[in-house]
Coordinates of C-alpha atoms in Angstrom, one line a residue:
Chain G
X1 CA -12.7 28.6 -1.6
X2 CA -15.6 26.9 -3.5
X3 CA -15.9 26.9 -6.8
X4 CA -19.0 28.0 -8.4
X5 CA -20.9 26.5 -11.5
X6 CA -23.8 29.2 -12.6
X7 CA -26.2 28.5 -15.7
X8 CA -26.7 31.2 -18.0
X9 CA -30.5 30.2 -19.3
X10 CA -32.1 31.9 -21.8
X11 CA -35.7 31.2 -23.7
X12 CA -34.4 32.4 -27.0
X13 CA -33.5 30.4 -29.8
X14 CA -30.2 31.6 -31.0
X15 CA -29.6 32.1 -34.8
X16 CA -27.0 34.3 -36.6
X17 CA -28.0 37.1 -35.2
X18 CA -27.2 36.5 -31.6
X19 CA -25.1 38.5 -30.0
X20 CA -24.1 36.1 -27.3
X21 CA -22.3 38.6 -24.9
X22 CA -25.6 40.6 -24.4
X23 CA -26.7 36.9 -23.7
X24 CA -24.4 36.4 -21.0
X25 CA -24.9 40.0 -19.4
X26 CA -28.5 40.1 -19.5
X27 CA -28.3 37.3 -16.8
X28 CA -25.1 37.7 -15.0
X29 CA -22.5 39.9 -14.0
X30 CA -18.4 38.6 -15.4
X31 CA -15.8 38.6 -12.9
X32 CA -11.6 38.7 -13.2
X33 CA -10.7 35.2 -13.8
X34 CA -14.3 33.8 -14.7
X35 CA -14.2 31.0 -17.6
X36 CA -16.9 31.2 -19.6
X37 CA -17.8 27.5 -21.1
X38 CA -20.1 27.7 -24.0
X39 CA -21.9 24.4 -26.0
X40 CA -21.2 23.9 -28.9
X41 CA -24.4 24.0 -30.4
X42 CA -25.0 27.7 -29.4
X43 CA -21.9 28.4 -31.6
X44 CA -22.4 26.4 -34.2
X45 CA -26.2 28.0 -34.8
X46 CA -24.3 31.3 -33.9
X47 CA -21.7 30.7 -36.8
X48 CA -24.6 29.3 -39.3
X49 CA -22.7 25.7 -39.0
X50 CA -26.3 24.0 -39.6
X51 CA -27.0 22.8 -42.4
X52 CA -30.6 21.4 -44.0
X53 CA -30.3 17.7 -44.4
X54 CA -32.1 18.5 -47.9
X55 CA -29.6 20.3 -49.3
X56 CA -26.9 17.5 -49.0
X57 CA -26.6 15.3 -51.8
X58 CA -24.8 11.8 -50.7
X59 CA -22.3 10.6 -52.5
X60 CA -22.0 6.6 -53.6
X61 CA -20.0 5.8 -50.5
X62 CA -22.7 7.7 -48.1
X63 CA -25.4 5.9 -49.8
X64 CA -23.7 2.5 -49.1
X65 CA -22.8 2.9 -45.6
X66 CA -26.1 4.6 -44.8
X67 CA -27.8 1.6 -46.4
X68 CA -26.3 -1.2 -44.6
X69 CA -26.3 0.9 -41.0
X70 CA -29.9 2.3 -41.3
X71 CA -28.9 5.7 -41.2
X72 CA -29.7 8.7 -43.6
X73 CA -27.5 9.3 -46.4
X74 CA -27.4 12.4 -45.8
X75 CA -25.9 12.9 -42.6
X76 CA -23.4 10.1 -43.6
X77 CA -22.6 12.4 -46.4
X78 CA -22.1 14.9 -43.8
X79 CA -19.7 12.9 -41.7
X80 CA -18.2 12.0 -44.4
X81 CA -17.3 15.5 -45.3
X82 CA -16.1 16.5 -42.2
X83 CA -13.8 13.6 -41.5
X84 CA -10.3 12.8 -42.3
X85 CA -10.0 9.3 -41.2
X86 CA -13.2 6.6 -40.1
X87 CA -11.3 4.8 -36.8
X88 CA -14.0 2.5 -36.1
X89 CA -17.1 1.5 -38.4
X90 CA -19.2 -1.2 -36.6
X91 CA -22.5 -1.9 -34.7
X92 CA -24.4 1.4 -36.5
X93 CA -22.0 3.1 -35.1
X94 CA -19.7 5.5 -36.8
X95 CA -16.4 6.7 -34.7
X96 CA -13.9 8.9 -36.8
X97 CA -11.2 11.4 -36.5
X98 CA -12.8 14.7 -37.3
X99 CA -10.6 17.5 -39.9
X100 CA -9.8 19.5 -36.2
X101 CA -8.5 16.2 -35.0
X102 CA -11.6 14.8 -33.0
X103 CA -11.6 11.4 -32.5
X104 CA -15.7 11.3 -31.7
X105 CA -19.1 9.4 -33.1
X106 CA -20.9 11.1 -36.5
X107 CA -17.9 13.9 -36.5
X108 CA -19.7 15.8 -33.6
X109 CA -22.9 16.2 -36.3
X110 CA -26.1 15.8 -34.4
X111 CA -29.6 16.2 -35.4
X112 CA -30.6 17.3 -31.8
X113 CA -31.8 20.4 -30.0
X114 CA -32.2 21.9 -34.0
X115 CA -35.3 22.5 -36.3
X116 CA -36.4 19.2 -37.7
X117 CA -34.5 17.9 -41.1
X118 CA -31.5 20.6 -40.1
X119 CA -28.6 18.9 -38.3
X120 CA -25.3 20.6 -36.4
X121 CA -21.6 21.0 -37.3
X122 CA -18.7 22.1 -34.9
X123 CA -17.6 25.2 -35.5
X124 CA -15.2 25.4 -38.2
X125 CA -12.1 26.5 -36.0
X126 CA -12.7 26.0 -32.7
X127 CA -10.2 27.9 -31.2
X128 CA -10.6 30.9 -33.2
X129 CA -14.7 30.8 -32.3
X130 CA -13.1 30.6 -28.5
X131 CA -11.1 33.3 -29.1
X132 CA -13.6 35.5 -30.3
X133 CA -16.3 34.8 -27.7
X134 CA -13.1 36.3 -25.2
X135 CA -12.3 39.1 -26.8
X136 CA -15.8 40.5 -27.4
X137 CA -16.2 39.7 -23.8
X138 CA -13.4 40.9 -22.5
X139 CA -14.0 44.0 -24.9
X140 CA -17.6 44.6 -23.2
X141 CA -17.0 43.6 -20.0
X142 CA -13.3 45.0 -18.9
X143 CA -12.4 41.8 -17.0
X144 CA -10.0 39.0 -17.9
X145 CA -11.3 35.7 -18.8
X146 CA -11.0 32.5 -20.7
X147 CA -13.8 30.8 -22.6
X148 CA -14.0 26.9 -23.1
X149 CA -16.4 25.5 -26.2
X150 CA -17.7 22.0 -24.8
X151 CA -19.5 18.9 -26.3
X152 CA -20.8 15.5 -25.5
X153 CA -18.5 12.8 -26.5
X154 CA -18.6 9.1 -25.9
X155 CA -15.4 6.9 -24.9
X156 CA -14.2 3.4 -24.3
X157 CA -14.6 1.3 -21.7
X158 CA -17.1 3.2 -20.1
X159 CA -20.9 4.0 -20.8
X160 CA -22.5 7.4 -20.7
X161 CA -20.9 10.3 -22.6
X162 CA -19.5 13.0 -20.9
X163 CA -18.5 16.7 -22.1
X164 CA -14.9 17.8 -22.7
X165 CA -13.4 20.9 -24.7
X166 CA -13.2 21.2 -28.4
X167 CA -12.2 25.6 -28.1
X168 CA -10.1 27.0 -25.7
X169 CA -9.0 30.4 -25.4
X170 CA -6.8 32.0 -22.4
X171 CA -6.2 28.7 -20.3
X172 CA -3.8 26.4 -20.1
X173 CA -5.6 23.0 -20.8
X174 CA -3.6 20.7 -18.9
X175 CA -2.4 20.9 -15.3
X176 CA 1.0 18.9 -15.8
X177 CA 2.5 17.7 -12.1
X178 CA 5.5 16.1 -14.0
X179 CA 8.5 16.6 -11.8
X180 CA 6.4 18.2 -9.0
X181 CA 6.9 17.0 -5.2
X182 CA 3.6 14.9 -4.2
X183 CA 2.7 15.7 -0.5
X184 CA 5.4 13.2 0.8
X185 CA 8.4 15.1 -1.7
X186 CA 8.0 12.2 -4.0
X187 CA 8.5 13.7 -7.8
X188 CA 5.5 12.5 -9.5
X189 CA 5.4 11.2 -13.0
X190 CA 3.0 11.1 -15.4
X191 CA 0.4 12.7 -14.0
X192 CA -0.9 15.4 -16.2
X193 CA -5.1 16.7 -15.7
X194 CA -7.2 17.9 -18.4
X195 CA -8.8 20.2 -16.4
X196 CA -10.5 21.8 -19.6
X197 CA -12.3 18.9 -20.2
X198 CA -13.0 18.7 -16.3
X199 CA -13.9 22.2 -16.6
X200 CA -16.6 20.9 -19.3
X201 CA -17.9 18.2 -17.4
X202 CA -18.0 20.0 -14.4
X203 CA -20.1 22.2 -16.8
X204 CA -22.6 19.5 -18.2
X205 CA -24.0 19.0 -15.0
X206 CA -26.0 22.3 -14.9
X207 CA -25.9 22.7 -18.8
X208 CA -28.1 19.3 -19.6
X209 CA -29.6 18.6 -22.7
X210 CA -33.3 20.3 -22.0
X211 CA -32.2 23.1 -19.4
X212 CA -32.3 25.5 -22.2
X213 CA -28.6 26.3 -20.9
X214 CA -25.9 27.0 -23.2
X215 CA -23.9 28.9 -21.5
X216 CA -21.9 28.3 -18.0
X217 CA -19.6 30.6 -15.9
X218 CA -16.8 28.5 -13.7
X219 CA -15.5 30.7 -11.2
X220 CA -13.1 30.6 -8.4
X221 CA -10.9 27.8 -10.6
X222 CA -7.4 29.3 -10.5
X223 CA -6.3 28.7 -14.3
X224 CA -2.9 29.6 -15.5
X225 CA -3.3 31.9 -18.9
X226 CA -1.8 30.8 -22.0
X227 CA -2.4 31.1 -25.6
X228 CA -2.5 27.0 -25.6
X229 CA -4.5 25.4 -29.2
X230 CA -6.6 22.2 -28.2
X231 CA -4.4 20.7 -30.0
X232 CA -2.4 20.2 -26.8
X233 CA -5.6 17.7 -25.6
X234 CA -5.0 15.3 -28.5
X235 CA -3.4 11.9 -28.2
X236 CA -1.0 11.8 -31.4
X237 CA -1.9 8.8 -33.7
X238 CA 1.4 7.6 -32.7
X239 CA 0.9 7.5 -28.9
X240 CA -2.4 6.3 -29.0
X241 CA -2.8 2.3 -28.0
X242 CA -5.9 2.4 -29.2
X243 CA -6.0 3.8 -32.9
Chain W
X1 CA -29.2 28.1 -8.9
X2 CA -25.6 27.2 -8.7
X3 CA -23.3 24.4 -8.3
X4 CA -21.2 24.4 -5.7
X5 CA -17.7 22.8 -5.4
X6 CA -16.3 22.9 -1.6
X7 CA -12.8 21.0 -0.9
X8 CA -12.4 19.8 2.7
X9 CA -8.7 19.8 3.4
X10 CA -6.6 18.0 6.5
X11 CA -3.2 18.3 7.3
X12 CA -3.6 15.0 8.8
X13 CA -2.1 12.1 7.0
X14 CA -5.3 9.4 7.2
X15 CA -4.5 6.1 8.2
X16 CA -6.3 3.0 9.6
X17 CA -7.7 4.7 12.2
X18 CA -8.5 7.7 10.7
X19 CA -12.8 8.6 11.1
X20 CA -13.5 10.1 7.5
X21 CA -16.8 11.1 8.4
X22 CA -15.6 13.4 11.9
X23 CA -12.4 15.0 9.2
X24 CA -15.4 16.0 7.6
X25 CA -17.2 17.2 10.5
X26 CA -14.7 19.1 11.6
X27 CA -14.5 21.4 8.2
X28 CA -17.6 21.6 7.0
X29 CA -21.9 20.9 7.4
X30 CA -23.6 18.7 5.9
X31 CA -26.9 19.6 3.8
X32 CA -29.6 17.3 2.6
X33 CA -29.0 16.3 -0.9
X34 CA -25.2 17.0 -0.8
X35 CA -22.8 14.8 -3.0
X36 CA -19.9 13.7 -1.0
X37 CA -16.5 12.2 -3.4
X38 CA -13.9 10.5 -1.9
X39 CA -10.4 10.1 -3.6
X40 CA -9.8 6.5 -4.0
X41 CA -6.6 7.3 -1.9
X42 CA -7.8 8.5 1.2
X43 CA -10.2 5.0 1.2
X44 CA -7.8 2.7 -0.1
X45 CA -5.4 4.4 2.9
X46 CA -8.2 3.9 5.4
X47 CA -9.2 0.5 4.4
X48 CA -5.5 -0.7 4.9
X49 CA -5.3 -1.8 0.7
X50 CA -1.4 0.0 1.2
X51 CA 1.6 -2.2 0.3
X52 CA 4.9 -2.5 1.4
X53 CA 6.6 -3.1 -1.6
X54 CA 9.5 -5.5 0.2
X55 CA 6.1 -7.7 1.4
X56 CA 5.7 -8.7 -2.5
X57 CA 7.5 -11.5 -4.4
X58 CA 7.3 -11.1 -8.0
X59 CA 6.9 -14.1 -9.9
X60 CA 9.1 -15.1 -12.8
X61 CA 6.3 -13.3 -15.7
X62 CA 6.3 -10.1 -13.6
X63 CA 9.9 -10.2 -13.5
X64 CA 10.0 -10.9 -17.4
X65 CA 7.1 -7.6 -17.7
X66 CA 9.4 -5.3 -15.9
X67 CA 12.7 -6.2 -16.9
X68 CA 11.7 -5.6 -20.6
X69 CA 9.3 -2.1 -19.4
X70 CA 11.8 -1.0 -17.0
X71 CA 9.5 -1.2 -14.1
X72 CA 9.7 -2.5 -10.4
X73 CA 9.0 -6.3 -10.4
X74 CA 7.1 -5.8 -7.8
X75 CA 4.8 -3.4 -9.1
X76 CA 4.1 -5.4 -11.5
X77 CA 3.2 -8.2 -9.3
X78 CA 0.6 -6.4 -7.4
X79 CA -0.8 -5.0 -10.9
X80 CA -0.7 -8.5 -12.7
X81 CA -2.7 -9.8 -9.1
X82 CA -5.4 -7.0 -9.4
X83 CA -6.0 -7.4 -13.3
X84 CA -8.3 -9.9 -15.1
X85 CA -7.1 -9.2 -18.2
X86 CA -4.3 -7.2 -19.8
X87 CA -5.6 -4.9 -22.3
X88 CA -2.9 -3.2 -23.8
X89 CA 0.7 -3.6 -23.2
X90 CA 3.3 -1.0 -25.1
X91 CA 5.5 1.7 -25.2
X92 CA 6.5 1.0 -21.3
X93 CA 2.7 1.3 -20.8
X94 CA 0.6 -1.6 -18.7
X95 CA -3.2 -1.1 -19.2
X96 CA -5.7 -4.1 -17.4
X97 CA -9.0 -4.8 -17.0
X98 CA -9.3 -4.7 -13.3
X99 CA -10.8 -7.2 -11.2
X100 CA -13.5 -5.0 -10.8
X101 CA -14.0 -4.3 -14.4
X102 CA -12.2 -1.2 -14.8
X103 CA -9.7 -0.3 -17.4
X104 CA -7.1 1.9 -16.7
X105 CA -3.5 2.2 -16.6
X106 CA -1.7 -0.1 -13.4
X107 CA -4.9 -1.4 -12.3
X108 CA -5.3 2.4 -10.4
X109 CA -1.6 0.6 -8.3
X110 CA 0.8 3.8 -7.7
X111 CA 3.1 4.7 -5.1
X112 CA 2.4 8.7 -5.3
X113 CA 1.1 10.9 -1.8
X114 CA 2.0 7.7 0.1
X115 CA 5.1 7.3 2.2
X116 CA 8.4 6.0 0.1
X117 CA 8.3 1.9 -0.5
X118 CA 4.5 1.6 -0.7
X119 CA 1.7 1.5 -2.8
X120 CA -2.1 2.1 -2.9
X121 CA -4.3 -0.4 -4.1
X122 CA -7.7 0.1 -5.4
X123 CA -10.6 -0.8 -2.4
X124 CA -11.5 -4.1 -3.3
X125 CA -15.0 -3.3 -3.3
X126 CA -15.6 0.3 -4.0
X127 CA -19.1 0.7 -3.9
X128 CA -19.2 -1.2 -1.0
X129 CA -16.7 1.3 0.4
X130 CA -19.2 4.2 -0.7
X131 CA -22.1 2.7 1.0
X132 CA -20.1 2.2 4.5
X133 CA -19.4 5.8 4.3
X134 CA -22.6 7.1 3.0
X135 CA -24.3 4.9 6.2
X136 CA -22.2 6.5 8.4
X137 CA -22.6 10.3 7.7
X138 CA -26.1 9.5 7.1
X139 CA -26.5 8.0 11.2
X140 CA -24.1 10.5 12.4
X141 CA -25.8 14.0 10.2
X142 CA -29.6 12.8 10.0
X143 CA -28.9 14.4 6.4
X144 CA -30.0 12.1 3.1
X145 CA -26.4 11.9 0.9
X146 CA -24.7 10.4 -1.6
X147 CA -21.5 9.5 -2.2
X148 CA -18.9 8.9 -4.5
X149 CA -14.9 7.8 -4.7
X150 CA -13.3 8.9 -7.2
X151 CA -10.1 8.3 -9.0
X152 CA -7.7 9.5 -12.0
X153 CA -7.5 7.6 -15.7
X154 CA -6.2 8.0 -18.1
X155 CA -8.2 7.7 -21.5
X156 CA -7.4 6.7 -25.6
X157 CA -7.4 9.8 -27.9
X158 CA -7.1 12.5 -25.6
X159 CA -4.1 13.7 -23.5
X160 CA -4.7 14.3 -19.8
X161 CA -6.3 12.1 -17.3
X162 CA -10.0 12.9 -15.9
X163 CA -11.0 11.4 -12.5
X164 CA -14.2 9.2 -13.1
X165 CA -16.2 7.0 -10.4
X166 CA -15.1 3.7 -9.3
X167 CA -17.6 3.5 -6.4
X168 CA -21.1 4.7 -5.9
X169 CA -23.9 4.8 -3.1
X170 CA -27.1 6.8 -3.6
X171 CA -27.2 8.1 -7.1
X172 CA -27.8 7.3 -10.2
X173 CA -24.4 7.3 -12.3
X174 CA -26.1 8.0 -15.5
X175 CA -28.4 11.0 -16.9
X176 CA -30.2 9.1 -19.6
X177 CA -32.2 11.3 -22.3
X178 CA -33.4 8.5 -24.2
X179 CA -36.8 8.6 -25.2
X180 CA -37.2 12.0 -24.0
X181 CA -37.5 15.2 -26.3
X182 CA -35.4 17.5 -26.6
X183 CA -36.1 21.7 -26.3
X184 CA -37.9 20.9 -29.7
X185 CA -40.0 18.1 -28.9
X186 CA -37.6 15.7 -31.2
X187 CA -37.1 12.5 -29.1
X188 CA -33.6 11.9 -28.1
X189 CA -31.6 8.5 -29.2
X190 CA -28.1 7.5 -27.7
X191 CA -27.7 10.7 -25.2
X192 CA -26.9 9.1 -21.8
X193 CA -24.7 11.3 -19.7
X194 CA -21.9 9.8 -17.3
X195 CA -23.0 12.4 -13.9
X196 CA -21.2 10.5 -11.7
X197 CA -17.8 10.9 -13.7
X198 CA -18.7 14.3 -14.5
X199 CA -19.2 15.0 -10.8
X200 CA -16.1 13.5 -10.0
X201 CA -14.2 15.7 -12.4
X202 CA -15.5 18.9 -11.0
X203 CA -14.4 17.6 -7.5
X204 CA -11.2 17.2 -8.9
X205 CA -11.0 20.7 -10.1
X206 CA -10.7 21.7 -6.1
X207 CA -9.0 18.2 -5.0
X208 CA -6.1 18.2 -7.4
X209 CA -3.3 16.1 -6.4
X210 CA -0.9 18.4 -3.8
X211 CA -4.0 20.7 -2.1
X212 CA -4.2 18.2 0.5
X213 CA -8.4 18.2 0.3
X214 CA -9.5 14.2 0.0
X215 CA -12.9 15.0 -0.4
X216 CA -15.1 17.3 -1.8
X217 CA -18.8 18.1 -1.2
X218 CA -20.8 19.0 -4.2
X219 CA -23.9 20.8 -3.2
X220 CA -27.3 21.7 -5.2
X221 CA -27.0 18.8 -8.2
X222 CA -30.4 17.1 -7.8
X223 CA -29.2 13.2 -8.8
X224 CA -32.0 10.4 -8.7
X225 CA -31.3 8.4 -5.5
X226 CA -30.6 5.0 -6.4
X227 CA -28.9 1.7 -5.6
X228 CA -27.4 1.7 -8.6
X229 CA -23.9 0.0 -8.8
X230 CA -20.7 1.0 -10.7
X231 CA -21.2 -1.5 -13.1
X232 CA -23.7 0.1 -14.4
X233 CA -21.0 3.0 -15.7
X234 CA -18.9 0.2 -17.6
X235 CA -18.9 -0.6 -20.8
X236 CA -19.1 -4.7 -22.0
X237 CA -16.5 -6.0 -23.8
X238 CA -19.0 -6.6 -25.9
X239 CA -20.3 -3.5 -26.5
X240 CA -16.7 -1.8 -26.6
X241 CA -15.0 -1.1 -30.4
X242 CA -11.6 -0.6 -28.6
X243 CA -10.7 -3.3 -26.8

């Protein structure tokens, strides 16, 4: 069976006051076992995580970097803030673990798709903003689903950036084959897909940038429910070659 | 519109001989436009890059490697012989630059879905591999295509591998937004998307790793035709803050 990726567009600009399942209805009809994979920038400007760049007063530290990387203050001061460790400061460019545990550039604060001198936060908690977006669906709707919350992150070795899961509710992330028979009976090893962050990509590529397209509906992927934390999707400090 | 995902399966176990194009065929039409990704397995089996593991003599630093990682000497031949460079080697873990640029764990080397004893070996040429094939369903459909193989890496900070491109022919790997504006006329800086990794995850989504479907077509994306090459999708060392 194929699997299906269908765009939920809408024309509206979405503020606090959006009630994103209506959203999602008005367009399209939820089936048993849809995934419903939202951007994060709907959800932050759903959640009020956007903040006016005037409002942010930089500290000494933001003032310094921002000088020396011709950046504004401002959003350093911002990054800054929602940081817990800087992993890599160099070229302009600022990579660092985020409080959730995001290792990503600028803490996943952009200035993009968002009135001018206001910039974007991830949501707070993820997971719980994944959570909700299922229940109020599942509430509404009858049918059982799982809802993915996806951004744009760079990575090593390669160029382009490409979108994986920051939210998960009602899936289990990864698809582990550990000590599963490979079509010749071999047990495999090590092989383990982040098919949420698949799910995401797989996503991105009707979402865009400019397709005014915030919302996606996965269906026909055969998921395995669980009450699984992204958490799961992070590489511990400790088993990371290269932190 | 909707993206579609379709998984052409075989029973067949694809060897030397096998015609990729006809297992195709046989499953499944063809449409102008259509995406068509290869696992890097079913090419590397058809191009003959499968190893007998007794055909390899491991030479006295491959030896040393895999005495002190617990590995097969011989694995670690063939990997050392594929790699330019090691990037990272710990924890049991062998990560290379391959000689075609790519940096992943084994140099892409493993021994799972092929018979007991052997090994699969990246093509040596993979976009050259995708052009062959996109010629020949091109002559033998009259339909315009592109194609992609694709295989599964790992990546730093995150847990779970992703499958990505390591060959092109056709398209253009990456979606890049710069100097365009966004949905509120603010030009874009540093968004560039990685579509050709992002199709190859969705494909994995249906190809997964015991469903016994090789290939996948990806209908209704509208890529950029191109001659783009995979190089194109890697990051310099230069340009890279993790290696």
């Amino acid at each position: 069976m194929s699997l299906q990726i269908i765009p939920i567009k809408t024309q509206k600009e979405i503020g606090l006051d959006a009630n994103l399942v209506d959203l999602i209805l008005e367009s399209s009809e939820i089936n048993d076992g849809d995934i419903l994979v939202f951007s994060q920038k709907i959800v932050s400007k759903n959640e009020g995580r956007v903040l006016s760049l005037s409002s942010v007063n930089p500290s000494l530290l933001a003032n310094g970097i921002a000088s020396s990387y011709g950046k504004d203050p401002r959003l350093v001061e911002l990054i800054l803030s929602e940081s817990k460790r800087i992993v890599r400061m160099e070229n302009g460019i600022i990579i660092v673990e985020t409080k959730h545990g995001f290792v990503c550039a600028n803490a996943g604060i952009d200035e993009s798709n968002v009135q001018d001198g206001y910039a974007t936060l991830l949501p707070d908690d993820p997971d719980k903003s994944a959570n909700l977006l299922k229940d109020r669906i599942e509430q509404k709707t009858g049918k059982n689903i799982a809802v993915i919350i996806s951004d744009t992150f760079g990575r090593p070795f390669r160029l382009g950036q490409t979108n994986v899961a920051i939210g998960i509710a009602g899936l289990e992330p990864i698809l582990d084959y550990n000590g599963k028979p490979d079509t010749f009976g071999k047990i495999m090893q090590v092989t383990a897909i982040a098919i949420a962050d698949e799910i995401c990509s797989a996503s991105e590529l009707v979402m865009g940038k400019v397709q005014k397209c915030p919302i996606v509906i996965v269906r026909n992927y055969n998921f395995s429910s669980s009450d699984a934390k992204i958490q799961k999707m992070l590489r511990s400090d400790h088993d990371d070659l290269f932190r």
